[in-house]
Amino acid sequence: MTVLIKGGTIVTADQTYRADILCTDGKIRSIGENLDAPTGTRTVDAGGQYVMPGGIDPHTHMQLPFMGTVAIEDFFTGTAAGLAGGTTMIMDFVIPDPQQSIMEAYMQWREWAEKSVADYAFHVAITWWDDTVSADMETLVKEHGVNSFKHFMAYKGAIMADDEILVNSFSRAGELGAIVTVHAENGDLVYRLQQKIFDMGITGPEGHPLSRPPEVEGEAANRAIRIAEVLGVPIYIVHNSCRQSLEAITRARNEGQRVYGEVLASHLLIDDSVYRNTDFDIAAAHVMSPPFRPKEHQSALWHGLQSGNLQTTATDHCCFCADQKGAGKDDFRMIPNGTAGIENRLEVLWHHGVSSGRLTMNEFVAVTSTNAAKIFNIYPRKGTIAVGADADIVVWDPEATKTISAKTHKQNIDYNIFEGMEVKGCASHTLSQGKIVYADGELDVERGAGNYIEKPPFAAYYDALRKRAEQKRPTAVNR
Ligand code: URP
Ligand code: ZN
Ligand code: ZN
């Protein structure tokens, strides 16, 4: 398919300019003024609209087996919902059970993801440790295009990685030229607080945030950052929800450490009052970890994005319907943790970020697409509009308005955490691999059309880290 996007204003992370874009065979072939279209070309009229790199969501969990159930949104429905909102690539997580072979889990997730309609990549979680895990990490980096390993510092008794696992895995990732990522919450403290709060008779969803205060997140973020510093490995902290973890990141970045931070659109916009809703279904629908925070954390997180101390935005898209959340009706600890948002990330961030003046359009592109591509080493194939890049593109109508609702969304979940939010600025067209897959409210997707995207290891970071380490090493003269 050849597609000409005509008359729009291209917005990348560093430029804004008027030009047409011609896409063939999945790539951007030319960019220029008044481009001619070969016969048979489909034309998208982008007059009055912005043309941006498709969103990259670096944090999703399609069909994740978790807390005794399985997330209801699968790779087919989830990537389709993403395209409807202008997101053209996801990075999902392979999460092996403790003692399960890492390679076996990776192969399982690859099979599940074959039905994706948009491109995808994987981070692989390290949930236990022995020599086979170490060997599998090498195989994943060298043969399967995995350059990021995830560590859950929470979920004690399930997938939690303790300090010994962190040290072993971070050290191995460093040898392999990979980046480490963490879910930063002190799992031992959460476990203790959950017990205490439940024993006090607080059994409903309001107990969830009480058991996971911001200090628990700040402590874990700081600990992971310091372990990464000592071992000389770049680190990416997922879903920062509070001032405390942002401060840990900011401090380390100011010291020159390679530390990156992600924030969820939901943590920027939703506060902890949702847990006090007396309707169990609504309160439980918001149970995720880390939890939504008091409002003052939201302004800190916006400042983190504006200052560049947080570089990416994600959704942590992980869908559990009311009947699944009901498993925790009498005990908040049993409510499956997770919320949705892949379809809405770009529009809520445009509305509350760009339209409110918090972000420029170029910053919006950086935090929704380009920075994730750079941090996970798939730029400029992804994350920009340039000749030779993948033709993953969103045409953005800044005048379009909509009221977000579960009644109309394409996500496979019965609740929308942004329910009733009115936004101005939405995707009018989405191109994935050069094909028009979403136009004016309608999806036209093909099951299995998504490609697995390999993420190569990080020569550049490690060259820099090695040089720094060599400079710090004591010499015979100054010892
Ligand atoms: O509550 C959440 N975030 N569920 C998904 C798993 C995780 O911690 O990211
Ligand atoms: Zn997490
Ligand atoms: Zn997650």
PDB file of N, CA and C in Angstrom, residues 126 128-142 146-147 149 151 164-180 227 231-234 457 462:
ATOM      1  N   ILE A 126      12.978 -10.606  35.667  1.00  0.00           N
ATOM      2  CA  ILE A 126      13.814 -11.581  36.382  1.00  0.00           C
ATOM      3  C   ILE A 126      13.182 -11.757  37.766  1.00  0.00           C
ATOM      4  N   TRP A 128      13.594 -14.710  39.708  1.00  0.00           N
ATOM      5  CA  TRP A 128      14.354 -15.651  40.544  1.00  0.00           C
ATOM      6  C   TRP A 128      15.759 -15.709  39.974  1.00  0.00           C
ATOM      7  N   TRP A 129      16.629 -16.488  40.636  1.00  0.00           N
ATOM      8  CA  TRP A 129      18.007 -16.471  40.148  1.00  0.00           C
ATOM      9  C   TRP A 129      18.675 -17.831  40.263  1.00  0.00           C
ATOM     10  N   ASP A 130      19.320 -18.234  39.220  1.00  0.00           N
ATOM     11  CA  ASP A 130      20.334 -19.298  39.262  1.00  0.00           C
ATOM     12  C   ASP A 130      21.140 -19.199  37.963  1.00  0.00           C
ATOM     13  N   ASP A 131      22.027 -20.160  37.731  1.00  0.00           N
ATOM     14  CA  ASP A 131      22.898 -20.061  36.551  1.00  0.00           C
ATOM     15  C   ASP A 131      22.121 -20.130  35.240  1.00  0.00           C
ATOM     16  N   THR A 132      20.985 -20.830  35.244  1.00  0.00           N
ATOM     17  CA  THR A 132      20.216 -20.914  33.987  1.00  0.00           C
ATOM     18  C   THR A 132      19.610 -19.551  33.639  1.00  0.00           C
ATOM     19  N   VAL A 133      19.226 -18.804  34.680  1.00  0.00           N
ATOM     20  CA  VAL A 133      18.663 -17.471  34.427  1.00  0.00           C
ATOM     21  C   VAL A 133      19.740 -16.578  33.802  1.00  0.00           C
ATOM     22  N   SER A 134      20.921 -16.647  34.379  1.00  0.00           N
ATOM     23  CA  SER A 134      22.040 -15.866  33.868  1.00  0.00           C
ATOM     24  C   SER A 134      22.321 -16.224  32.405  1.00  0.00           C
ATOM     25  N   ALA A 135      22.308 -17.520  32.092  1.00  0.00           N
ATOM     26  CA  ALA A 135      22.574 -17.962  30.716  1.00  0.00           C
ATOM     27  C   ALA A 135      21.442 -17.523  29.780  1.00  0.00           C
ATOM     28  N   ASP A 136      20.200 -17.620  30.266  1.00  0.00           N
ATOM     29  CA  ASP A 136      19.061 -17.214  29.426  1.00  0.00           C
ATOM     30  C   ASP A 136      19.087 -15.708  29.144  1.00  0.00           C
ATOM     31  N   MET A 137      19.556 -14.923  30.100  1.00  0.00           N
ATOM     32  CA  MET A 137      19.668 -13.477  29.846  1.00  0.00           C
ATOM     33  C   MET A 137      20.590 -13.231  28.651  1.00  0.00           C
ATOM     34  N   GLU A 138      21.687 -13.972  28.613  1.00  0.00           N
ATOM     35  CA  GLU A 138      22.636 -13.807  27.505  1.00  0.00           C
ATOM     36  C   GLU A 138      21.972 -14.206  26.169  1.00  0.00           C
ATOM     37  N   THR A 139      21.276 -15.326  26.178  1.00  0.00           N
ATOM     38  CA  THR A 139      20.603 -15.777  24.947  1.00  0.00           C
ATOM     39  C   THR A 139      19.593 -14.724  24.488  1.00  0.00           C
ATOM     40  N   LEU A 140      18.855 -14.161  25.438  1.00  0.00           N
ATOM     41  CA  LEU A 140      17.835 -13.174  25.074  1.00  0.00           C
ATOM     42  C   LEU A 140      18.460 -11.930  24.456  1.00  0.00           C
ATOM     43  N   VAL A 141      19.565 -11.478  25.044  1.00  0.00           N
ATOM     44  CA  VAL A 141      20.213 -10.270  24.511  1.00  0.00           C
ATOM     45  C   VAL A 141      20.838 -10.571  23.144  1.00  0.00           C
ATOM     46  N   LYS A 142      21.570 -11.688  23.058  1.00  0.00           N
ATOM     47  CA  LYS A 142      22.359 -11.929  21.846  1.00  0.00           C
ATOM     48  C   LYS A 142      21.555 -12.503  20.682  1.00  0.00           C
ATOM     49  N   VAL A 146      16.334  -8.720  23.083  1.00  0.00           N
ATOM     50  CA  VAL A 146      15.835  -8.194  24.367  1.00  0.00           C
ATOM     51  C   VAL A 146      16.982  -7.398  24.999  1.00  0.00           C
ATOM     52  N   ASN A 147      16.740  -6.129  25.299  1.00  0.00           N
ATOM     53  CA  ASN A 147      17.820  -5.333  25.910  1.00  0.00           C
ATOM     54  C   ASN A 147      17.406  -4.729  27.254  1.00  0.00           C
ATOM     55  N   PHE A 149      15.660  -5.697  31.229  1.00  0.00           N
ATOM     56  CA  PHE A 149      15.214  -6.704  32.194  1.00  0.00           C
ATOM     57  C   PHE A 149      14.509  -6.004  33.346  1.00  0.00           C
ATOM     58  N   HIS A 151      12.413  -5.809  37.088  1.00  0.00           N
ATOM     59  CA  HIS A 151      12.476  -6.370  38.437  1.00  0.00           C
ATOM     60  C   HIS A 151      11.328  -5.798  39.253  1.00  0.00           C
ATOM     61  N   GLU A 164      19.206  -9.647  46.654  1.00  0.00           N
ATOM     62  CA  GLU A 164      20.163 -10.608  46.091  1.00  0.00           C
ATOM     63  C   GLU A 164      19.883 -10.817  44.592  1.00  0.00           C
ATOM     64  N   ILE A 165      18.600 -10.919  44.261  1.00  0.00           N
ATOM     65  CA  ILE A 165      18.254 -11.071  42.839  1.00  0.00           C
ATOM     66  C   ILE A 165      18.621  -9.798  42.074  1.00  0.00           C
ATOM     67  N   LEU A 166      18.328  -8.649  42.675  1.00  0.00           N
ATOM     68  CA  LEU A 166      18.652  -7.385  41.992  1.00  0.00           C
ATOM     69  C   LEU A 166      20.147  -7.312  41.693  1.00  0.00           C
ATOM     70  N   VAL A 167      20.941  -7.637  42.692  1.00  0.00           N
ATOM     71  CA  VAL A 167      22.399  -7.517  42.517  1.00  0.00           C
ATOM     72  C   VAL A 167      22.883  -8.481  41.432  1.00  0.00           C
ATOM     73  N   ASN A 168      22.439  -9.719  41.484  1.00  0.00           N
ATOM     74  CA  ASN A 168      22.857 -10.692  40.468  1.00  0.00           C
ATOM     75  C   ASN A 168      22.404 -10.271  39.071  1.00  0.00           C
ATOM     76  N   SER A 169      21.158  -9.878  38.974  1.00  0.00           N
ATOM     77  CA  SER A 169      20.597  -9.579  37.658  1.00  0.00           C
ATOM     78  C   SER A 169      21.152  -8.265  37.088  1.00  0.00           C
ATOM     79  N   PHE A 170      21.274  -7.231  37.933  1.00  0.00           N
ATOM     80  CA  PHE A 170      21.816  -5.953  37.457  1.00  0.00           C
ATOM     81  C   PHE A 170      23.251  -6.158  36.949  1.00  0.00           C
ATOM     82  N   SER A 171      23.997  -6.944  37.714  1.00  0.00           N
ATOM     83  CA  SER A 171      25.385  -7.163  37.352  1.00  0.00           C
ATOM     84  C   SER A 171      25.470  -7.888  35.996  1.00  0.00           C
ATOM     85  N   ARG A 172      24.616  -8.890  35.818  1.00  0.00           N
ATOM     86  CA  ARG A 172      24.600  -9.649  34.556  1.00  0.00           C
ATOM     87  C   ARG A 172      24.138  -8.748  33.401  1.00  0.00           C
ATOM     88  N   ALA A 173      23.127  -7.937  33.651  1.00  0.00           N
ATOM     89  CA  ALA A 173      22.639  -7.031  32.606  1.00  0.00           C
ATOM     90  C   ALA A 173      23.764  -6.101  32.157  1.00  0.00           C
ATOM     91  N   GLY A 174      24.556  -5.635  33.131  1.00  0.00           N
ATOM     92  CA  GLY A 174      25.685  -4.767  32.799  1.00  0.00           C
ATOM     93  C   GLY A 174      26.689  -5.466  31.898  1.00  0.00           C
ATOM     94  N   GLU A 175      26.976  -6.734  32.194  1.00  0.00           N
ATOM     95  CA  GLU A 175      27.925  -7.489  31.348  1.00  0.00           C
ATOM     96  C   GLU A 175      27.395  -7.648  29.927  1.00  0.00           C
ATOM     97  N   LEU A 176      26.065  -7.699  29.802  1.00  0.00           N
ATOM     98  CA  LEU A 176      25.453  -7.978  28.493  1.00  0.00           C
ATOM     99  C   LEU A 176      25.105  -6.707  27.720  1.00  0.00           C
ATOM    100  N   GLY A 177      25.306  -5.545  28.339  1.00  0.00           N
ATOM    101  CA  GLY A 177      24.964  -4.287  27.665  1.00  0.00           C
ATOM    102  C   GLY A 177      23.469  -4.026  27.637  1.00  0.00           C
ATOM    103  N   ALA A 178      22.765  -4.479  28.677  1.00  0.00           N
ATOM    104  CA  ALA A 178      21.310  -4.271  28.747  1.00  0.00           C
ATOM    105  C   ALA A 178      20.993  -3.180  29.769  1.00  0.00           C
ATOM    106  N   ILE A 179      19.726  -2.729  29.778  1.00  0.00           N
ATOM    107  CA  ILE A 179      19.276  -1.753  30.771  1.00  0.00           C
ATOM    108  C   ILE A 179      18.377  -2.502  31.760  1.00  0.00           C
ATOM    109  N   VAL A 180      18.400  -2.085  33.024  1.00  0.00           N
ATOM    110  CA  VAL A 180      17.506  -2.713  33.995  1.00  0.00           C
ATOM    111  C   VAL A 180      16.338  -1.774  34.272  1.00  0.00           C
ATOM    112  N   ILE A 227      21.983   0.637  43.792  1.00  0.00           N
ATOM    113  CA  ILE A 227      22.557  -0.660  43.379  1.00  0.00           C
ATOM    114  C   ILE A 227      23.050  -0.537  41.927  1.00  0.00           C
ATOM    115  N   LEU A 231      26.944  -0.929  40.454  1.00  0.00           N
ATOM    116  CA  LEU A 231      27.238  -1.951  39.451  1.00  0.00           C
ATOM    117  C   LEU A 231      27.433  -1.366  38.048  1.00  0.00           C
ATOM    118  N   GLY A 232      27.233  -0.060  37.908  1.00  0.00           N
ATOM    119  CA  GLY A 232      27.501   0.606  36.629  1.00  0.00           C
ATOM    120  C   GLY A 232      26.551   0.185  35.517  1.00  0.00           C
ATOM    121  N   VAL A 233      25.258   0.176  35.838  1.00  0.00           N
ATOM    122  CA  VAL A 233      24.278  -0.227  34.830  1.00  0.00           C
ATOM    123  C   VAL A 233      23.199   0.856  34.720  1.00  0.00           C
ATOM    124  N   PRO A 234      22.774   1.199  33.499  1.00  0.00           N
ATOM    125  CA  PRO A 234      21.690   2.180  33.378  1.00  0.00           C
ATOM    126  C   PRO A 234      20.379   1.602  33.906  1.00  0.00           C
ATOM    127  N   PRO A 457      21.399  -4.284  22.178  1.00  0.00           N
ATOM    128  CA  PRO A 457      22.043  -3.787  23.410  1.00  0.00           C
ATOM    129  C   PRO A 457      22.690  -2.426  23.212  1.00  0.00           C
ATOM    130  N   TYR A 462      27.399   1.969  27.547  1.00  0.00           N
ATOM    131  CA  TYR A 462      28.435   1.200  28.232  1.00  0.00           C
ATOM    132  C   TYR A 462      29.825   1.704  27.895  1.00  0.00           C
TER     133      TYR A 462
END
